Coordinates of C-alpha atoms and ligand atoms in Angstrom, one line a residue:
X10 CA 16.2 18.9 -12.6
X11 CA 15.4 19.7 -8.6
X12 CA 16.7 15.9 -6.9
X13 CA 19.8 16.2 -8.6
X14 CA 20.8 19.6 -7.3
X15 CA 19.2 19.2 -3.7
X16 CA 21.0 16.1 -3.0
X17 CA 24.2 18.1 -4.4
X18 CA 24.0 20.9 -2.5
X19 CA 23.9 18.4 0.8
X20 CA 26.9 18.0 3.0
X21 CA 25.8 14.7 3.2
X22 CA 28.3 12.2 1.2
X23 CA 28.0 8.7 2.5
X24 CA 24.2 9.5 0.3
X25 CA 25.7 11.0 -2.5
X26 CA 27.7 8.4 -3.7
X27 CA 24.2 6.6 -2.9
X28 CA 22.7 8.9 -5.1
X29 CA 25.5 8.6 -8.3
X30 CA 25.8 5.2 -7.6
X31 CA 21.6 4.8 -8.5
X32 CA 22.1 7.3 -11.4
X33 CA 24.5 4.9 -12.6
X34 CA 22.0 2.2 -13.0
X35 CA 19.5 4.1 -13.9
X36 CA 21.6 5.7 -16.9
X37 CA 23.6 2.4 -18.3
X38 CA 19.5 0.4 -17.8
X39 CA 18.5 4.2 -21.1
X40 CA 21.9 3.4 -22.6
X41 CA 20.5 -0.2 -22.6
X42 CA 17.6 -0.1 -24.0
X43 CA 15.2 2.6 -25.4
X44 CA 12.9 4.2 -22.9
X45 CA 9.6 2.7 -24.3
X46 CA 11.3 -0.8 -23.5
X47 CA 11.5 0.2 -20.2
X48 CA 9.5 -0.6 -17.1
X49 CA 8.9 0.9 -13.5
X50 CA 6.9 -1.0 -10.7
X51 CA 5.5 2.1 -8.4
X52 CA 3.6 1.5 -5.3
X53 CA 3.2 4.2 -3.2
X54 CA 5.8 2.7 -1.1
X55 CA 8.7 4.6 0.3
X56 CA 11.6 3.0 -1.7
X57 CA 9.6 3.1 -4.9
X58 CA 9.3 6.6 -4.2
X59 CA 12.7 7.2 -4.0
X60 CA 13.0 5.5 -6.9
X61 CA 10.9 7.4 -9.0
X62 CA 12.4 10.3 -8.2
X63 CA 15.8 8.7 -8.9
X64 CA 14.2 7.6 -11.9
X65 CA 13.0 11.3 -12.9
X66 CA 16.4 12.7 -12.4
X67 CA 18.6 10.0 -14.3
X68 CA 16.1 10.7 -17.0
X69 CA 16.9 13.8 -17.2
X70 CA 20.3 13.3 -16.9
X71 CA 20.2 11.3 -19.3
X72 CA 18.5 13.5 -21.9
X73 CA 21.0 15.6 -21.2
X74 CA 23.6 14.3 -22.6
X75 CA 22.0 12.1 -25.2
X76 CA 21.2 15.4 -27.0
X77 CA 24.2 16.9 -25.7
X78 CA 22.4 20.5 -25.3
X79 CA 22.4 21.1 -21.1
X80 CA 18.5 20.5 -21.5
X81 CA 17.4 21.3 -24.6
X82 CA 15.4 18.1 -25.0
X83 CA 14.6 17.5 -21.4
X84 CA 11.8 19.3 -19.9
X85 CA 13.2 20.3 -15.9
X86 CA 11.1 16.8 -15.6
X87 CA 8.1 17.4 -15.7
X88 CA 6.4 14.6 -18.3
X89 CA 7.8 11.6 -16.5
X90 CA 8.7 9.1 -19.7
X91 CA 8.5 5.7 -18.0
X92 CA 5.5 3.5 -18.4
X93 CA 4.4 3.3 -15.5
X94 CA 2.6 -0.2 -13.2
X95 CA 1.5 -0.1 -10.4
X96 CA -1.0 -3.9 -9.1
X97 CA -3.4 -2.3 -7.2
X98 CA -4.9 -4.6 -4.6
X99 CA -7.8 -4.6 -2.5
X100 CA -6.1 -5.2 0.1
X101 CA -3.8 -1.8 -0.1
X102 CA -3.8 0.5 2.5
X103 CA -6.0 3.5 1.1
X104 CA -3.5 5.5 2.2
X105 CA -1.1 3.6 -0.5
X106 CA -3.3 3.8 -3.0
X107 CA -4.6 7.5 -2.9
X108 CA -0.4 8.6 -2.6
X109 CA 0.1 6.8 -5.3
X110 CA -2.9 8.5 -8.1
X111 CA -1.6 11.4 -6.5
X112 CA 2.1 10.7 -7.3
X113 CA 0.9 9.8 -10.7
X114 CA -1.0 12.7 -11.0
X115 CA 2.0 15.1 -10.0
X116 CA 4.6 14.1 -11.7
X117 CA 2.6 13.3 -14.8
X118 CA 3.3 9.9 -14.9
X119 CA 1.2 8.0 -17.5
X120 CA 0.4 4.7 -14.8
X121 CA -0.9 1.3 -16.1
X122 CA -3.3 -0.1 -13.4
X123 CA -3.0 -4.5 -13.1
X124 CA -5.4 -5.6 -11.0
X125 CA -3.8 -9.2 -11.6
X126 CA -1.6 -10.6 -9.1
X127 CA 1.9 -10.1 -10.4
X128 CA 3.1 -13.1 -12.7
X129 CA -0.5 -12.6 -14.8
X130 CA -0.5 -9.2 -14.5
X131 CA 3.8 -8.5 -16.3
X132 CA 2.9 -11.5 -18.8
X133 CA -0.4 -10.2 -20.2
X134 CA 1.3 -6.1 -19.9
X135 CA 5.0 -8.4 -22.0
X136 CA 2.3 -9.5 -24.2
X137 CA 0.8 -6.4 -25.2
X138 CA 4.1 -4.0 -25.1
X139 CA 8.0 -4.0 -25.6
X140 CA 9.3 -4.0 -22.1
X141 CA 12.3 -6.0 -21.5
X142 CA 13.3 -4.1 -18.5
X143 CA 11.1 -3.2 -15.0
X144 CA 12.9 -1.0 -12.3
X145 CA 12.5 -1.8 -9.3
X146 CA 12.4 -0.8 -5.3
X147 CA 14.2 -3.9 -4.1
X148 CA 16.9 -3.4 -1.5
X149 CA 19.3 -5.6 0.2
X150 CA 17.7 -7.1 3.4
X151 CA 14.0 -7.1 1.8
X152 CA 13.2 -11.0 1.6
X153 CA 13.2 -10.8 -2.5
X154 CA 16.4 -9.0 -2.9
X155 CA 19.1 -12.3 -2.0
X156 CA 20.5 -13.7 -5.4
X157 CA 19.4 -10.3 -7.4
X158 CA 21.9 -8.2 -8.7
X159 CA 22.1 -4.7 -10.1
X160 CA 20.4 -6.1 -13.1
X161 CA 19.1 -9.3 -12.7
X162 CA 16.8 -11.2 -14.9
X163 CA 13.4 -12.1 -14.3
X164 CA 13.0 -16.1 -12.6
X165 CA 13.1 -19.1 -14.6
X166 CA 9.2 -19.1 -14.8
X167 CA 8.7 -15.4 -14.5
X168 CA 7.9 -13.9 -17.6
X169 CA 11.1 -12.8 -19.7
X170 CA 12.7 -9.0 -18.6
X171 CA 15.4 -7.8 -16.9
X172 CA 14.8 -6.4 -13.2
X173 CA 16.7 -3.4 -12.9
X174 CA 16.8 -2.4 -9.2
X175 CA 19.0 0.8 -8.5
X176 CA 19.0 0.8 -4.4
X177 CA 20.0 -2.7 -4.5
X178 CA 22.5 -1.5 -1.7
X179 CA 20.6 1.2 -0.1
X180 CA 20.2 1.2 3.6
X181 CA 16.8 2.1 5.3
X182 CA 18.9 5.0 6.6
X183 CA 19.7 6.0 2.9
X184 CA 16.1 5.7 1.6
X185 CA 15.1 8.3 4.3
X186 CA 17.9 10.5 4.3
X187 CA 18.0 10.6 -0.1
X188 CA 13.2 11.4 1.0
X189 CA 14.4 14.2 3.6
X190 CA 17.8 16.0 2.1
X191 CA 14.9 15.9 -1.3
X192 CA 11.8 16.9 0.2
X193 CA 9.8 14.9 -1.6
X194 CA 6.2 13.8 -0.3
X195 CA 5.6 10.3 1.1
X196 CA 2.6 8.0 1.8
X197 CA 0.8 9.5 5.1
X198 CA 1.5 6.2 7.1
X199 CA 4.6 6.4 7.7
X200 CA 4.2 9.7 9.3
X201 CA 2.5 7.3 11.6
X202 CA 5.2 4.8 12.9
X203 CA 4.5 2.1 9.7
X204 CA 8.0 1.7 8.5
X205 CA 8.2 -1.3 5.8
X206 CA 4.3 -1.5 3.8
X207 CA 2.3 -4.5 2.7
X208 CA -1.2 -5.4 2.7
X209 CA -3.8 -4.3 5.5
X210 CA -4.1 -7.7 7.0
X211 CA -0.4 -8.4 7.2
X212 CA 0.8 -4.6 8.3
X213 CA 0.8 -2.4 12.1
X214 CA 2.7 0.3 13.1
X215 CA 6.2 -0.4 14.1
X216 CA 6.3 -0.9 18.4
X217 CA 9.9 0.6 18.4
X218 CA 8.2 4.0 17.8
X219 CA 5.6 3.1 19.9
X220 CA 4.9 6.3 22.9
X221 CA 2.9 6.9 25.2
X222 CA 2.2 9.3 27.6
X223 CA 1.8 8.5 31.3
X224 CA -1.2 10.5 31.3
X225 CA -2.7 8.9 28.9
X226 CA -3.2 5.1 27.6
X227 CA -3.6 6.7 23.9
X228 CA -1.2 5.0 21.4
X229 CA 1.3 6.9 19.6
X230 CA 4.6 6.3 17.0
X231 CA 6.3 8.2 15.8
X232 CA 7.4 9.3 12.5
X233 CA 9.4 6.2 10.2
X234 CA 12.4 8.3 9.9
X235 CA 12.8 8.0 13.0
X236 CA 13.5 4.2 13.3
X237 CA 17.4 3.8 15.1
X238 CA 17.7 0.7 13.4
X239 CA 17.1 -0.5 10.1
X240 CA 17.0 -3.7 10.5
X241 CA 13.7 -3.3 11.7
X242 CA 11.8 -1.3 9.5
X243 CA 9.5 -4.5 8.6
X244 CA 9.3 -5.8 12.6
X245 CA 5.3 -4.2 11.8
X246 CA 5.4 -6.8 9.4
X247 CA 3.0 -10.3 10.3
X248 CA 5.3 -13.0 9.7
X249 CA 4.1 -15.5 7.4
X250 CA 6.0 -18.0 8.5
X251 CA 8.4 -17.9 10.9
X252 CA 11.3 -19.7 10.0
X253 CA 12.4 -22.5 12.6
X254 CA 14.7 -20.4 15.8
X255 CA 17.5 -22.6 15.4
X256 CA 18.1 -22.4 11.8
X257 CA 18.3 -26.4 11.4
X258 CA 17.1 -27.6 7.3
X259 CA 17.6 -30.7 8.0
X260 CA 18.9 -33.6 10.3
X261 CA 20.5 -36.1 7.0
X262 CA 23.0 -38.1 6.7
X263 CA 25.3 -37.5 9.1
X264 CA 26.8 -41.2 9.0
X265 CA 25.1 -44.6 10.7
X266 CA 26.9 -43.2 13.8
X267 CA 24.9 -40.1 14.4
X268 CA 21.7 -40.9 12.0
X269 CA 21.4 -44.1 15.2
X270 CA 21.6 -41.0 17.8
X271 CA 19.6 -39.0 15.2
X272 CA 16.4 -41.1 16.3
X273 CA 16.3 -39.9 20.0
X274 CA 16.3 -35.8 19.7
X275 CA 20.0 -34.6 18.7
X276 CA 21.3 -32.3 17.4
X277 CA 24.1 -31.9 15.4
X278 CA 27.0 -29.6 14.6
X279 CA 30.1 -29.5 12.6
X280 CA 32.8 -27.0 13.5
X281 CA 35.5 -25.7 10.2
X282 CA 38.5 -24.2 11.1
X283 CA 40.3 -21.4 8.5
X284 CA 44.0 -21.4 8.3
X285 CA 46.8 -22.6 6.0
X286 CA 49.3 -22.7 8.5
X287 CA 47.8 -25.6 10.2
X288 CA 47.5 -27.1 7.4
X289 CA 51.5 -26.6 6.9
X290 CA 51.3 -27.7 10.6
X291 CA 53.2 -24.3 11.4
X292 CA 49.7 -23.9 14.7
X293 CA 48.0 -25.9 16.2
X294 CA 43.8 -26.0 16.1
X295 CA 43.4 -25.5 20.0
X296 CA 39.7 -24.2 19.8
X297 CA 37.9 -26.8 18.1
X298 CA 38.6 -29.3 20.9
X299 CA 37.8 -26.3 23.6
X300 CA 34.8 -25.7 21.3
X301 CA 33.4 -30.1 20.7
X302 CA 33.5 -30.3 24.7
X303 CA 31.3 -26.6 25.5
X304 CA 28.9 -27.7 22.6
X305 CA 28.7 -32.3 23.7
X306 CA 28.3 -30.2 27.7
X307 CA 24.6 -28.2 25.6
X308 CA 24.0 -31.9 25.1
X309 CA 24.3 -31.3 20.8
X310 CA 26.5 -33.8 18.8
X311 CA 29.4 -32.4 16.5
X312 CA 29.8 -34.7 13.4
X313 CA 32.7 -33.8 12.2
X314 CA 35.8 -31.2 12.9
X315 CA 37.1 -30.1 9.8
X316 CA 40.7 -27.7 8.5
X317 CA 40.7 -25.8 5.3
X318 CA 42.4 -23.4 3.5
X319 CA 42.5 -19.8 3.7
X320 CA 40.6 -19.6 0.4
X321 CA 36.8 -18.4 -0.8
X322 CA 36.1 -22.0 -2.5
X323 CA 37.5 -23.8 -0.4
X324 CA 36.2 -22.2 2.5
X325 CA 33.2 -22.2 0.4
X326 CA 32.7 -25.5 -0.8
X327 CA 32.8 -26.7 2.5
X328 CA 30.5 -24.8 4.3
X329 CA 28.2 -25.3 1.1
X330 CA 28.7 -29.5 2.3
X331 CA 27.9 -29.0 6.3
X332 CA 26.0 -26.5 6.4
X333 CA 23.1 -28.6 5.1
X334 CA 24.3 -31.3 6.5
X335 CA 24.3 -30.5 10.6
X336 CA 22.1 -28.4 11.8
X337 CA 24.6 -25.6 13.2
X338 CA 28.2 -24.5 11.4
X339 CA 30.7 -22.8 13.6
X340 CA 33.3 -21.8 11.8
X341 CA 36.6 -19.7 13.4
X342 CA 39.7 -18.2 11.0
X343 CA 40.3 -15.9 8.5
X344 CA 38.3 -13.4 10.1
X345 CA 39.3 -9.6 9.8
X346 CA 40.9 -7.2 7.1
X347 CA 44.2 -9.1 5.8
X348 CA 44.2 -10.6 2.4
X349 CA 43.8 -14.0 4.1
X350 CA 40.5 -13.2 6.0
X351 CA 38.2 -14.4 3.9
X352 CA 35.6 -16.3 5.8
X353 CA 33.1 -14.2 5.3
X354 CA 33.2 -14.4 1.4
X355 CA 33.4 -17.9 2.0
X356 CA 30.5 -17.9 3.9
X357 CA 28.2 -15.4 1.3
X358 CA 29.6 -17.5 -1.8
X359 CA 27.8 -21.1 0.4
X360 CA 25.1 -19.5 0.3
X361 CA 24.8 -18.1 -3.5
X362 CA 24.1 -14.3 -2.1
X363 CA 26.9 -11.4 -2.4
X364 CA 28.9 -9.0 -0.6
X365 CA 27.1 -6.0 0.5
X366 CA 28.1 -2.8 3.2
X367 CA 26.2 -3.2 6.8
X368 CA 25.8 0.4 8.7
X369 CA 25.3 -1.5 11.4
X370 CA 28.5 -3.8 11.7
X371 CA 30.5 -0.7 10.3
X372 CA 29.2 1.5 13.3
X373 CA 30.4 -0.9 15.4
X374 CA 33.6 -1.8 13.7
X375 CA 34.3 2.1 14.1
X376 CA 33.9 2.0 17.6
X377 CA 36.2 -0.8 17.7
X378 CA 39.1 0.5 14.9
X379 CA 38.0 4.5 15.0
X380 CA 37.5 6.8 11.4
X381 CA 40.1 4.5 9.6
X382 CA 37.7 1.5 8.7
X383 CA 35.0 3.8 7.2
X384 CA 33.8 5.0 3.7
X385 CA 33.2 2.6 1.4
X386 CA 36.5 0.9 1.4
X387 CA 35.9 -0.8 4.6
X388 CA 35.8 -4.2 3.1
X389 CA 35.2 -5.7 6.8
X390 CA 32.0 -4.1 7.4
X391 CA 30.6 -6.1 4.0
X392 CA 29.0 -9.3 5.0
X393 CA 26.4 -11.5 3.2
X394 CA 23.5 -9.9 2.1
X395 CA 20.2 -10.4 3.1
X396 CA 20.7 -13.9 5.4
X397 CA 22.9 -12.4 7.6
X398 CA 22.1 -11.6 11.3
X399 CA 23.9 -9.4 13.9
X400 CA 24.1 -11.6 17.5
X401 CA 24.6 -8.7 20.1
X402 CA 25.5 -9.1 23.3
X403 CA 26.6 -6.3 25.7
X404 CA 29.9 -8.5 26.3
X405 CA 31.1 -8.0 22.8
X406 CA 32.6 -5.1 21.0
X407 CA 31.7 -6.4 18.0
X408 CA 28.0 -8.5 17.3
X409 CA 28.9 -12.4 16.3
X410 CA 27.4 -12.9 12.5
X411 CA 25.1 -15.7 12.0
X412 CA 24.0 -16.4 8.7
X413 CA 21.2 -19.0 8.1
X414 CA 22.6 -22.1 10.4
X415 CA 26.4 -20.9 10.5
X416 CA 27.7 -18.6 12.9
X417 CA 31.0 -17.1 12.3
X418 CA 33.1 -16.7 15.3
X419 CA 36.0 -14.5 15.6
X420 CA 37.9 -16.5 18.5
X421 CA 41.3 -17.1 18.0
X422 CA 42.0 -18.2 22.1
X423 CA 40.7 -20.7 23.9
X424 CA 39.2 -17.4 26.5
X425 CA 38.5 -15.4 23.7
X426 CA 36.5 -19.0 22.9
X427 CA 34.8 -18.5 26.7
X428 CA 34.1 -15.4 25.5
X429 CA 31.9 -15.5 23.2
X430 CA 30.3 -19.2 23.9
X431 CA 29.3 -17.8 27.1
X432 CA 27.4 -14.6 25.5
X433 CA 26.3 -16.9 23.0
X434 CA 24.6 -19.1 25.0
X435 CA 23.0 -15.9 27.3
X436 CA 21.5 -15.1 23.7
X437 CA 20.5 -18.7 23.2
X438 CA 18.1 -18.2 26.3
X439 CA 16.2 -15.1 24.9
X440 CA 15.9 -16.0 21.4
X441 CA 17.1 -20.1 20.7
X442 CA 19.9 -20.1 18.4
X443 CA 21.3 -23.0 19.8
X444 CA 18.9 -24.7 22.0
X445 CA 20.1 -27.0 25.0
X446 CA 19.6 -29.9 23.9
X447 CA 19.9 -33.2 27.3
X448 CA 22.8 -33.7 28.3
X449 CA 25.0 -36.9 27.8
X450 CA 25.3 -39.3 30.0
X451 CA 29.4 -41.1 30.1
X452 CA 30.5 -44.1 30.9
X453 CA 34.3 -45.5 30.7
X454 CA 36.1 -48.6 31.1
X455 CA 39.4 -50.0 30.7
X456 CA 40.8 -53.3 30.2
X457 CA 43.8 -55.0 29.7
X458 CA 42.3 -57.4 27.4
X459 CA 44.0 -57.1 23.3
X460 CA 42.5 -55.3 20.8
X461 CA 41.5 -59.3 19.2
X462 CA 39.3 -60.4 21.7
X463 CA 37.2 -57.5 21.9
X464 CA 36.7 -56.5 18.5
X465 CA 33.3 -59.3 18.1
X466 CA 31.9 -58.8 20.9
X467 CA 31.9 -55.3 20.9
X468 CA 31.2 -55.0 17.1
X469 CA 27.9 -57.1 18.3
X470 CA 27.4 -54.8 21.9
X471 CA 26.8 -52.0 19.1
X472 CA 23.8 -53.5 16.9
X473 CA 22.5 -54.2 20.1
X474 CA 22.8 -50.8 21.2
X475 CA 22.7 -48.6 18.1
X476 CA 21.4 -45.8 20.1
X477 CA 25.0 -46.0 21.5
X478 CA 28.0 -44.6 20.9
X479 CA 30.5 -47.2 21.9
X480 CA 33.9 -46.8 20.9
X481 CA 37.4 -47.6 22.5
X482 CA 41.0 -45.7 22.2
X483 CA 44.0 -46.6 23.6
X484 CA 46.9 -44.1 24.9
X485 CA 49.2 -46.6 24.2
X486 CA 50.2 -50.0 21.8
X487 CA 51.4 -51.6 25.8
X488 CA 49.1 -50.1 27.9
X489 CA 45.1 -50.5 28.7
X490 CA 41.5 -50.2 25.6
X491 CA 39.6 -48.3 27.2
X492 CA 35.7 -48.3 26.0
X493 CA 33.2 -45.6 26.1
X494 CA 29.4 -45.3 26.8
X495 CA 27.5 -42.2 25.6
X496 CA 24.0 -41.3 24.9
X497 CA 21.3 -39.7 26.6
X498 CA 20.0 -42.6 28.5
X499 CA 21.8 -43.7 31.8
X500 CA 20.0 -46.9 31.1
X501 CA 20.8 -48.3 28.1
X502 CA 24.3 -47.1 29.1
X503 CA 24.3 -49.4 32.6
X504 CA 22.5 -52.2 30.0
X505 CA 25.3 -52.1 27.1
X506 CA 27.9 -51.9 30.2
X507 CA 26.5 -55.1 32.2
X508 CA 26.1 -57.0 28.7
X509 CA 30.2 -56.6 27.4
X510 CA 31.5 -57.0 31.1
X511 CA 29.4 -60.7 31.0
X512 CA 30.8 -61.8 28.2
X513 CA 33.8 -61.6 29.1
X514 CA 35.6 -63.0 32.6
X515 CA 34.8 -61.0 36.6
X516 CA 37.6 -58.1 36.4
X517 CA 38.4 -58.2 33.0
X518 CA 36.6 -54.7 33.3
X519 CA 37.2 -52.0 35.5
X520 CA 35.1 -48.6 35.5
X521 CA 36.8 -45.8 34.9
X522 CA 34.1 -43.3 34.5
Ligands
LIG8 C1 7.6 -6.0 -11.5 C2 8.3 -7.2 -11.0 C3 8.5 -8.7 -11.2 C4 9.3 -9.0 -10.3 N1 9.7 -10.6 -10.7 C5 10.2 -11.1 -10.2 C6 10.9 -12.5 -10.6 O1 11.7 -12.7 -11.9 N2 10.9 -13.3 -9.7 C7 10.3 -14.2 -8.0 O2 10.4 -14.2 -8.1 N3 9.4 -13.0 -8.3 C8 9.4 -11.6 -9.3 N4 8.6 -10.4 -8.3 C9 7.5 -10.7 -6.9 C10 8.6 -10.9 -5.6 O3 9.5 -10.5 -5.8 C11 8.0 -10.6 -5.1 O4 7.5 -11.8 -4.4 C12 6.5 -10.1 -4.3 O5 7.4 -8.4 -4.8 C13 6.3 -10.2 -2.6 O6 5.1 -9.5 -2.2 P1 4.3 -9.7 -1.2 O7 5.4 -9.8 0.3 O8 3.6 -8.8 -1.3 O9 3.7 -11.4 -1.3 C14 8.1 -9.7 -9.2 C15 7.9 -8.7 -8.8 C16 7.3 -7.7 -9.8 C17 6.5 -6.6 -9.2
LIG9 N1 1.8 -3.6 -5.5 C1 2.7 -3.1 -6.7 N2 2.7 -2.6 -7.7 C2 3.8 -2.0 -8.7 N3 5.2 -2.1 -7.7 C3 5.5 -2.8 -6.7 C4 4.0 -3.2 -5.9 N4 4.6 -4.2 -4.9 C5 6.3 -4.1 -5.1 N5 6.6 -3.4 -6.4 C6 7.7 -3.1 -6.2 O1 8.8 -4.1 -5.3 C7 9.5 -3.4 -5.0 C8 9.9 -3.2 -3.9 O2 8.3 -4.0 -1.9 P1 8.9 -3.0 -1.2 O3 7.0 -3.2 -0.4 O4 9.2 -4.0 -0.5 O5 8.8 -1.6 -0.9 P2 7.9 -0.4 -1.1 O6 6.8 -0.6 -1.0 O7 9.1 0.4 -2.5 O8 9.1 0.2 0.4 P3 8.3 -0.5 2.0 O9 9.3 -1.5 2.0 O10 8.4 0.3 2.4 O11 6.7 -1.2 1.7 C9 8.5 -1.4 -4.6 O12 9.7 -0.9 -4.4 C10 8.0 -1.5 -6.3 O13 9.2 -1.4 -7.4
LIG10 MG1 6.0 -2.0 -0.2

């Protein structure tokens, strides 16, 4: 079988591993479901094309094994035995349409053309046919891949069938390696700079492949397989609903104080430190307070700093709780290759996604650590699937990891934190990940009055000025009581501090800041 032969004879080890894994998934599916109960969802796209050829190889190998005759019952992969469905749409590119039909004719595919939306089309298909599993060319990084496994039942509300995703863990590079090594035809649009193809209304060639001659203004595009960074394959797809740049989810209850403070434009962050040693009292967390200061300096309110155990569930629980309460969550500690380094896995669990190899991150690690970290076993290159954004900065040896509104910091001391913070702030200027807010202003007063004397007037003042943070602390029982006013409006702070001074004899409070 020509596909199987081409891959086995090539010297791309990574491609062979991916191929073998995909074939394994296909064989499992064919062992679980009779061939007349499975279907291929094919649309002429590159991922679909890879899947078609994997299925051709998989069916051939499965049949060969079944009949244990080295190929007697198989026909050399000439007739494609799996029912194939194509949802044809008037807004598809004509090149996609013609390639799909051409593939059906070349590979002798029995293709059902469905001219309904996906859901209604599948309902009709399943009513008329005993289909129980459908193969899809969905890959990690596709918006629809989040939460999916290689075998994932269809979602609630969809007709019941098993979605089988043999190339879920394939990267953009793997797809092109396969298509080029196996020398199969693919849709011509990919040679014209299209890297991921949706409808004619939302897809243009990928600008990252654009070349322009100095002597002509004519735009030209390189072929899709030359795109260096596969994470940008969807750069030619118009965003349907662009998510908020800073990953803000909601500013829900952060306690009464924060809610009141939130009446203005207040963004809140929380900080999670991961470390059993901190909880044992063996080491002290020095980064939490540094990070609080830094966040405060750009006008963010920190709603809480927590310490959690080096345990996936503890991390996941804390991240899950805080990511929906605060605009941004910072997490550090527990990052690396040790058994106790569970932070990234905890973040994945909090978002309900699995960990998957990230080629680009692996490349950075390889530069940093050397070849020791290559291959399938590099657990440090596993990142939360479909939600990870790598934040690059030339000053950082390895990019920072951002999963929605959770930023994973790798700093282990204040100097490293300073560097990572400065890079984040610089990046924020271009991509808006960390919005800079109006700065806080504050005033502090010292008094020798007792806590009991001050308590009631102070709590009345808090009710009068809900937009301010009014607090009190002392450094010793004998020393002065310090009253702090914190907020974004200096005139309000002045009004509140005057109001407090007027409640007591002149000179009872002295301003210290
Ligand atoms: C065969 C097939 C099965 C699908 N099954 C599901 C499903 O179980 N749940 C779901 O939310 N979407 C399902 N979808 C829809 C896709 O996840 C996704 O919404 C669609 O591919 C997005 O296409 P669009 O970007 O053109 O809107 C299915 C699509 C196809 C073709
Ligand atoms: N119109 C369609 N008809 C049949 N299957 C479809 C259709 N649209 C999507 N699919 C299924 O969903 C999978 C994922 O679609 P997606 O658009 O991400 O990949 P692709 O079209 O194969 O490649 P590309 O990312 O280059 O567009 C396809 O491989 C195919 O299995
Ligand atoms: Mg597509």
